[in-house]
Coordinates of C-alpha atoms in Angstrom, one line a residue:
X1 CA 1.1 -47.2 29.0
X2 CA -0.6 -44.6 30.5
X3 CA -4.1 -45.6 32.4
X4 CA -7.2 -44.0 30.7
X5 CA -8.5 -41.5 32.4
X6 CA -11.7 -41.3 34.6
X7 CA -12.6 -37.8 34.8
X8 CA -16.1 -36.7 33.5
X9 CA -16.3 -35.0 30.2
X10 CA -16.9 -32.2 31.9
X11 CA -14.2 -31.9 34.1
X12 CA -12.0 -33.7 30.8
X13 CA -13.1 -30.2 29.1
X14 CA -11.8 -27.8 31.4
X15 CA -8.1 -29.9 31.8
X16 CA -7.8 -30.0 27.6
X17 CA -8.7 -26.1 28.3
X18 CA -6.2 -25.4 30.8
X19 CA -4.0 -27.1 28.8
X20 CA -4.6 -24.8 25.4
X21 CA -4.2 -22.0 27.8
X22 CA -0.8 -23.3 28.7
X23 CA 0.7 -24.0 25.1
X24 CA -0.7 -20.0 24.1
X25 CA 1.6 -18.9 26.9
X26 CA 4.3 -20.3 25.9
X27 CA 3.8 -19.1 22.0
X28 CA 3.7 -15.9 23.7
X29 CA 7.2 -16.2 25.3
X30 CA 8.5 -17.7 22.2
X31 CA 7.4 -14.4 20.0
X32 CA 8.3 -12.4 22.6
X33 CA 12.2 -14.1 22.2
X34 CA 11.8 -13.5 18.6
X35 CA 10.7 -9.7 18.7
X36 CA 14.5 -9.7 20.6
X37 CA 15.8 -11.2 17.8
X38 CA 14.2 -9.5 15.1
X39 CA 15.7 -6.6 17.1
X40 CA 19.1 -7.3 17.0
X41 CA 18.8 -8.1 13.6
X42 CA 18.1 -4.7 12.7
X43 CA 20.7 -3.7 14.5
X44 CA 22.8 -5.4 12.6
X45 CA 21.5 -4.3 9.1
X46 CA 21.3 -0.4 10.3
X47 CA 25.3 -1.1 11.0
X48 CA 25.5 -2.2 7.6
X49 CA 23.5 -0.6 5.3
X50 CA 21.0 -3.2 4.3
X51 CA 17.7 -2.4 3.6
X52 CA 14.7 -3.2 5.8
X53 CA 12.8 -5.7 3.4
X54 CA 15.0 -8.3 1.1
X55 CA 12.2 -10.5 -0.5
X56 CA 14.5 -13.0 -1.4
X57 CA 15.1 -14.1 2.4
X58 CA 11.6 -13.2 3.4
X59 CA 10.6 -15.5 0.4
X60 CA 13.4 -18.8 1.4
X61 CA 12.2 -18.2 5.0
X62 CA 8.6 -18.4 4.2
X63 CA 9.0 -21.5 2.1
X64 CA 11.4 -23.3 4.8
X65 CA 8.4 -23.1 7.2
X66 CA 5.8 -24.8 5.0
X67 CA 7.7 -27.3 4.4
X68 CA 8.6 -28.1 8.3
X69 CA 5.1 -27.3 8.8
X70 CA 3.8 -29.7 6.3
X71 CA 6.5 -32.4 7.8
X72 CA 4.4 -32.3 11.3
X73 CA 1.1 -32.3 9.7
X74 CA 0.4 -28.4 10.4
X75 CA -1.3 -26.0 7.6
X76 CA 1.5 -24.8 5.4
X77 CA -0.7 -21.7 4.8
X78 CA -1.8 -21.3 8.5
X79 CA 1.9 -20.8 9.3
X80 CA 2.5 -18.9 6.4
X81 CA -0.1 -16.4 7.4
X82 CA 1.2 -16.2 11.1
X83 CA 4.7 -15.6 10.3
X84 CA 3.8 -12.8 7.7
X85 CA 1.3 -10.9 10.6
X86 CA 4.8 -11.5 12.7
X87 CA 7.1 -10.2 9.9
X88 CA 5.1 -7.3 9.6
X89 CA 5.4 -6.4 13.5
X90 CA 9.1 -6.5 12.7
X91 CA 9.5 -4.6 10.2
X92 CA 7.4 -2.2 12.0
X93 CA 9.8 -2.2 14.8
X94 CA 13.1 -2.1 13.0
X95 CA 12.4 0.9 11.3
X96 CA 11.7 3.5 13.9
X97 CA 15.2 3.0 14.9
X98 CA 17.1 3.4 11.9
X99 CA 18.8 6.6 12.2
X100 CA 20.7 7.4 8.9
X101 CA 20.2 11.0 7.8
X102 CA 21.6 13.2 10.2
X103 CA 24.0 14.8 7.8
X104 CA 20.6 15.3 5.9
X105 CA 18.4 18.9 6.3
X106 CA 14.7 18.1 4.3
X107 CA 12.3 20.3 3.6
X108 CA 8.5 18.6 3.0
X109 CA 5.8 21.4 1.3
X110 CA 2.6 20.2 2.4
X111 CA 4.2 18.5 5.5
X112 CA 0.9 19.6 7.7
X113 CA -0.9 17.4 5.2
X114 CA -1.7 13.9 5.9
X115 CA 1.0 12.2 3.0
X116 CA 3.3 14.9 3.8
X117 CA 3.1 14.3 7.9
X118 CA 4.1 10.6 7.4
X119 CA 7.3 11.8 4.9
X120 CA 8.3 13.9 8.0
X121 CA 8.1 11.6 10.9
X122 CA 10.0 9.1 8.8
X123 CA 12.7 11.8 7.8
X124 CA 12.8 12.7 11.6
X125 CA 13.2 9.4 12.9
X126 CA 15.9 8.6 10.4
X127 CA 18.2 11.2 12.2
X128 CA 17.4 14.4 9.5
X129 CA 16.5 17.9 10.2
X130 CA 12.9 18.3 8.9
X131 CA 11.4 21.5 7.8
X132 CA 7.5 21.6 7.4
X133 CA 6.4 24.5 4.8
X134 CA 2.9 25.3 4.1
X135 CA 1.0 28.3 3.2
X136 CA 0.8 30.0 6.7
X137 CA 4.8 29.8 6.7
X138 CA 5.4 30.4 3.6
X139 CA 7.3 34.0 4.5
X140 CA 9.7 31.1 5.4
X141 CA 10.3 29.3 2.2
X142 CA 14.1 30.5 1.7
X143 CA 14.8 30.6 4.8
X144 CA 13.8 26.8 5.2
X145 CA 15.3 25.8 1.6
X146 CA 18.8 27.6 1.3
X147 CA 20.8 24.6 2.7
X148 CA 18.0 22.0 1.6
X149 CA 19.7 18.7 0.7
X150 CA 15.8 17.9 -0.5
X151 CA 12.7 19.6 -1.2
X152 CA 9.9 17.2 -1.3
X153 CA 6.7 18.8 -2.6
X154 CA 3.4 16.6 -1.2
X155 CA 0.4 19.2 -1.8
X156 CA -3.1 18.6 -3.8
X157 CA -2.4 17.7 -7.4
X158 CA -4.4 20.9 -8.7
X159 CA -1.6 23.0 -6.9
X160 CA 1.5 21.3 -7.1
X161 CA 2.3 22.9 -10.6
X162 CA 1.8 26.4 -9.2
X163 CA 3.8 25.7 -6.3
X164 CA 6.6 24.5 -7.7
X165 CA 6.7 27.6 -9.8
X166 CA 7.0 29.8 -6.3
X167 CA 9.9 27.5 -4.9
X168 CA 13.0 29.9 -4.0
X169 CA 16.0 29.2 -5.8
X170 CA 17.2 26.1 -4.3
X171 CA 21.1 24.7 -3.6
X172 CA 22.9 23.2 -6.3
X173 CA 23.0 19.9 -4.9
X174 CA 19.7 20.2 -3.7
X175 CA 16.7 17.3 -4.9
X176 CA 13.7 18.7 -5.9
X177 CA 11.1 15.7 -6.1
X178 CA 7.2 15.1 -5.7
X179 CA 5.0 12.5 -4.1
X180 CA 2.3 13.4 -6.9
X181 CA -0.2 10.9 -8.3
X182 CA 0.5 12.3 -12.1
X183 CA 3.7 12.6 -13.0
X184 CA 4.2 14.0 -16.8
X185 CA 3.5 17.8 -15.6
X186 CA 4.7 17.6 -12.3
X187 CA 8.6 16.6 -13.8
X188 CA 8.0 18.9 -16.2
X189 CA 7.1 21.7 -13.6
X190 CA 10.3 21.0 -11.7
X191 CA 13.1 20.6 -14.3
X192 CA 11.9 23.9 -15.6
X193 CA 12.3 25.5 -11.8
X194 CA 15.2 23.9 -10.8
X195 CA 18.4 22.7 -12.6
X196 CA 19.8 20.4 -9.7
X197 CA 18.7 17.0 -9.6
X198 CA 15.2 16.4 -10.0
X199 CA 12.9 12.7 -9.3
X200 CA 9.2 12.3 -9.2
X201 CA 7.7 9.6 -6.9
X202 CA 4.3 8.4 -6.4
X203 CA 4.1 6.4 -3.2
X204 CA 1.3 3.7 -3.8
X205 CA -0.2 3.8 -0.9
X206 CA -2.2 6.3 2.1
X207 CA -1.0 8.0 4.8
X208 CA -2.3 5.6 7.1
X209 CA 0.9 2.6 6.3
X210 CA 3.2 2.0 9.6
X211 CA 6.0 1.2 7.7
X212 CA 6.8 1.5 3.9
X213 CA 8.3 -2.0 4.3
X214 CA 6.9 -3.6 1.0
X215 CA 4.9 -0.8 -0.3
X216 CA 5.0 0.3 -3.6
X217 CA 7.1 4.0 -4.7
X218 CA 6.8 4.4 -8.4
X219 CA 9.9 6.6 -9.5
X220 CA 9.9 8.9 -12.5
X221 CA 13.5 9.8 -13.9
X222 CA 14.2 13.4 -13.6
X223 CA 17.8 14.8 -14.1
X224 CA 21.0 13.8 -12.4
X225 CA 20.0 9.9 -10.8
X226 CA 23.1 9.4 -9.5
X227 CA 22.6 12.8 -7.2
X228 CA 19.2 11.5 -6.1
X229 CA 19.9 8.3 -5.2
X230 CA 20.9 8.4 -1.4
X231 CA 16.9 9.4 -1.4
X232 CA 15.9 6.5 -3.4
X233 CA 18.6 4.0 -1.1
X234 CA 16.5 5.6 1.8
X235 CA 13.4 4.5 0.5
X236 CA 15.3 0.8 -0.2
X237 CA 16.4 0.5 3.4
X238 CA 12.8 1.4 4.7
X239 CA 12.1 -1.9 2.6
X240 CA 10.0 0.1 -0.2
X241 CA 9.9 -1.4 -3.4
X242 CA 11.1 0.8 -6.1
X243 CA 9.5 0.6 -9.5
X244 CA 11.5 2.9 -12.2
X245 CA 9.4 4.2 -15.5
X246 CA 9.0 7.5 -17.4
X247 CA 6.6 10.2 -16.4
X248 CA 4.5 8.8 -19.4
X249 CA 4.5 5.4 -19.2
X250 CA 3.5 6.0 -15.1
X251 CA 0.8 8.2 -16.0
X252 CA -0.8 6.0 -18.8
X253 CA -0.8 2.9 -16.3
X254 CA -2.3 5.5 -13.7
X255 CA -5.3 5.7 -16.2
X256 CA -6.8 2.0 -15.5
X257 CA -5.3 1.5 -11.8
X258 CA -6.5 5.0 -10.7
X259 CA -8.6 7.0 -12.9
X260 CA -11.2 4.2 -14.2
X261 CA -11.2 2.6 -10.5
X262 CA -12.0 5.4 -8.3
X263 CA -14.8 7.0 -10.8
X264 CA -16.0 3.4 -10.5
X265 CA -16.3 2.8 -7.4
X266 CA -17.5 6.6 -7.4
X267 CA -20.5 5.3 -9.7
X268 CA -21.6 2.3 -7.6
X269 CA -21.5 4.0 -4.8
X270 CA -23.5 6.9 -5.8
X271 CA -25.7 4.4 -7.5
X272 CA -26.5 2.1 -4.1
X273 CA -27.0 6.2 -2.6
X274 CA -29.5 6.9 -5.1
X275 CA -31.2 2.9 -4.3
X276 CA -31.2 3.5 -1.0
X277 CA -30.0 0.0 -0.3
X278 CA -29.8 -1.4 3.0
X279 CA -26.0 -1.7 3.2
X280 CA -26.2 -3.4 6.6
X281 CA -28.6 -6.1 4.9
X282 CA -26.0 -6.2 2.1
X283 CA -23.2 -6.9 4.5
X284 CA -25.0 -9.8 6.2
X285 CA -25.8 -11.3 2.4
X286 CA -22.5 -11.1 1.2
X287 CA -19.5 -13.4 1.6
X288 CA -16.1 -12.2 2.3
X289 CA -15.4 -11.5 -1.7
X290 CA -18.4 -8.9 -2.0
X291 CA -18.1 -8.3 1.5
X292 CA -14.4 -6.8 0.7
X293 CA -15.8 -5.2 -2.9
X294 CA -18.5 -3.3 -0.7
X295 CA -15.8 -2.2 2.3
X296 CA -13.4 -0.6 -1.1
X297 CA -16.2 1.1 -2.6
X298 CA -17.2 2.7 1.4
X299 CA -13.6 3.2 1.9
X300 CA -13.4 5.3 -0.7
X301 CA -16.1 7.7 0.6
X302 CA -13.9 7.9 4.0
X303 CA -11.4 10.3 2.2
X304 CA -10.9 13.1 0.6
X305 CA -13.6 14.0 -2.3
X306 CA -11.0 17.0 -3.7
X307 CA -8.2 14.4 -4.1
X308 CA -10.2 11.6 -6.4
X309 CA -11.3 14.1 -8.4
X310 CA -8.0 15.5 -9.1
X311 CA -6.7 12.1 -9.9
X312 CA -9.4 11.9 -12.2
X313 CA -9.5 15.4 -13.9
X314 CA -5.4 15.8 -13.9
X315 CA -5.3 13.8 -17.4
X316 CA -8.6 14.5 -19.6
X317 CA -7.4 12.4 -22.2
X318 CA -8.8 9.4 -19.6
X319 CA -12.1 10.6 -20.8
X320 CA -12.3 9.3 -24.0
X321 CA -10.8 5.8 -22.9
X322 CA -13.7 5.9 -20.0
X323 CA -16.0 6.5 -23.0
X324 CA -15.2 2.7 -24.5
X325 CA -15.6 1.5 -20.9
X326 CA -19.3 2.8 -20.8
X327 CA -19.6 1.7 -24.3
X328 CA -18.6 -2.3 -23.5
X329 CA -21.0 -2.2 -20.5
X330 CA -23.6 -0.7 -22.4
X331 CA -22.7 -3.6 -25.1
X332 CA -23.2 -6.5 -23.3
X333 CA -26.1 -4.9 -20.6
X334 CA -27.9 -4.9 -24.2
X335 CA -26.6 -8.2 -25.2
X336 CA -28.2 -10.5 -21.6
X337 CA -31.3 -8.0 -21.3
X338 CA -31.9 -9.4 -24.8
X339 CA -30.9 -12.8 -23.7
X340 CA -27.9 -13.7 -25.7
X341 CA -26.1 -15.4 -23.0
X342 CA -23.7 -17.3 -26.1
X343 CA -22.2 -13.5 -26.0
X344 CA -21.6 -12.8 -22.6
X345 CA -19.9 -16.5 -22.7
X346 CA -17.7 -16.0 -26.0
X347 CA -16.5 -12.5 -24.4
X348 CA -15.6 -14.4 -21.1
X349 CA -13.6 -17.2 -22.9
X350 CA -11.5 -14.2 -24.8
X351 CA -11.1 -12.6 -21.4
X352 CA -9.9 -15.4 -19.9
X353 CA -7.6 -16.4 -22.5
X354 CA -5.9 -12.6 -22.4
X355 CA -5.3 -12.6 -18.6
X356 CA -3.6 -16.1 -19.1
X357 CA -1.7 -17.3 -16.1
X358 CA -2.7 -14.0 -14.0
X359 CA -6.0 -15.4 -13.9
X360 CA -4.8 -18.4 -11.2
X361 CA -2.9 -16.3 -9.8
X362 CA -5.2 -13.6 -8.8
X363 CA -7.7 -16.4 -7.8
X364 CA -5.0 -18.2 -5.4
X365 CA -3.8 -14.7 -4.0
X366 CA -7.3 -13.7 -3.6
X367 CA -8.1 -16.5 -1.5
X368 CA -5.7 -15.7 0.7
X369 CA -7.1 -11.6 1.4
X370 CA -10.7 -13.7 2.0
X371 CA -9.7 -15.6 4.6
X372 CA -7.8 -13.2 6.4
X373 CA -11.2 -10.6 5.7
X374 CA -13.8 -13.3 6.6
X375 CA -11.6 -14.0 9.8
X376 CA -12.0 -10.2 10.8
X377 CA -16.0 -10.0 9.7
X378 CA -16.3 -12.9 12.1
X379 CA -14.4 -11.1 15.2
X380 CA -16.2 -7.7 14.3
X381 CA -19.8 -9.4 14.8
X382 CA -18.2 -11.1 17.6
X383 CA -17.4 -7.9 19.2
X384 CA -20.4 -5.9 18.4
X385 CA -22.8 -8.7 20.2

């Protein structure tokens, strides 16, 4: 039995202190011995062809640690929110060495653009020779393309029609594909140009990713699959996750994830412009849920103002659906400024009942994002004082 101690609190403090300082340095060396491992790991799966993310092991390892972590009376979600930051790190890591495609010569149109840069530095890291072709090169075109295994077209949606037309005639084997937000015309535009094999894709996500490890590439049948799919395995091995629909289906979809979002957001952020709201004030009102709605709607006025409104003029049939949108706002604006709240309440009951289970589940995922974004709001303010 140990003798209870003597010191002051003071001096009590700065030992517990000391002590914290101790235990962090050794988490350190401990994540430091697993980035080796995670290393050799990857290694390992380069040497034999497995892909970067498997969510079935990321999933039973995950679960494994809650349940230890719940064993010693440690947060299941704290840990569960550690090991995913550490995951990601990994990921990270393992793919810039995984070299693949030297056999491979890729040519990217649009490769000086921002989605187009990202395609080839991954392309070059994996090994391939990576042509870049954009309009002050163009001269270059079939020079670049005559022994193309792939032509990947990423330029502005308004052009890529037009410059799929201009292609040269490509190899045989050759995969023609695009990283277009639309799909329907784009597919269309390239099986008429090329009779090799053909894909669309539309990565889910901005330039700005440091790994495609578990982001979303939506792919669009073209012609020949079995031809394109060493492109679609590379995509697999960089751990994206591969979603498979027709050009139609995608594009319909596209309406309510892009099109009504983005002119959305557009609106309320035109609309707090036009207020003149304080949006400092509004960001030291808010908690983290409207504190995260406001930093989407700003984040969207970072980027480019040509490419939203491509996404939202390529498919003017959107129009008439955002037309019922304005028309159900407009409906039940009408229905509280009259004070009919038994309305608003019936409508939310229906709405409720048709997102079912998704409801929960959104609210439970959701929780997660806001503690991660009020953990960051705190360190910003932090920072700033």
């Amino acid at each position: 039995m140990s003798e209870p101690s003597t010191a002051t609190p003071e001096v009590r403090l700065q030992q517990l202190r000391e002590a914290i300082d101790e235990t962090d340095n050794a988490l350190l060396n401990l994540l430091y011995q697993r980035k080796q491992l995670a290393a050799e790991v990857g290694v390992v799966k380069r040497a034999m062809g497995q892909p970067l993310y498997v969510p079935e092991r990321e999933a039973k390892l995950l679960e494994a640690r809650r349940e230890e972590a719940e064993k010693i009376g440690l947060s299941p979600d704290l840990i569960e929110d550690v090991l995913r930051r550490i995951i990601r790190e990994s990921y990270h890591q393992q793919q810039a060495a995984d070299v693949h495609l030297e056999q491979r010569t890729i040519v990217v149109v649009g490769g000086d653009g921002a989605l187009g840069r990202l395609f080839v530095e991954r392309f070059r890291e994996a090994g391939a020779t990576v042509y870049s072709l954009d309009q002050g090169d163009w001269h270059r075109a079939e020079e670049y393309c005559h022994a193309a295994d792939l032509v990947l077209v990423s330029v502005p949606i308004a052009a890529t029609e037009e410059v799929i037309a201009n292609l040269p005639t490509l190899p045989e084997q050759c995969i023609l594909a695009d990283v277009t937000s639309v799909k329907q015309k784009p597919l269309q535009a390239m099986l008429a140009q090329h009779n090799g094999p053909v894909v669309g894709l539309h990565p889910m996500f901005g330039p700005q990713v440091a790994t495609l490890a578990k982001q979303l590439i939506v792919i669009a049948e073209g012609r020949q699959p079995e031809a394109y799919q060493w492109l679609l395995d590379t995509l697999a091995r960089w751990g994206a996750q591969l979603y498979t629909t027709t050009a139609a289906r995608h594009d319909e979809a596209m309406g309510f994830i892009q099109v009504m979002r983005h002119l959305s957001t557009f609106v309320y952020g035109a609309h707090l412009a036009e207020e003149r709201a304080d949006l400092q004030q509004l960001l030291d009102l808010s908690s983290p849920i409207y504190r995260l709605e406001l930093m989407m709607v700003g984040r969207l006025f970072a980027q480019n103002a040509d490419l939203y409104a491509d996404i939202i003029l390529a498919h003017p049939e959107n129009f008439a659906m955002l037309r019922r949108y304005l028309k159900t706002f407009d409906e039940y604006l009408a229905a509280l400024e009259a004070g009919d709240k038994s309305r608003f309440v019936e409508k939310f009951a229906e709405v409720s009942s048709y997102f079912g289970e998704f409801s929960q589940k959104f609210l439970e995922d959701s929780q997660r994002l806001l503690a991660s974004a009020g953990d960051a709001h705190q360190l910003s303010q932090v920072a700033g004082r």
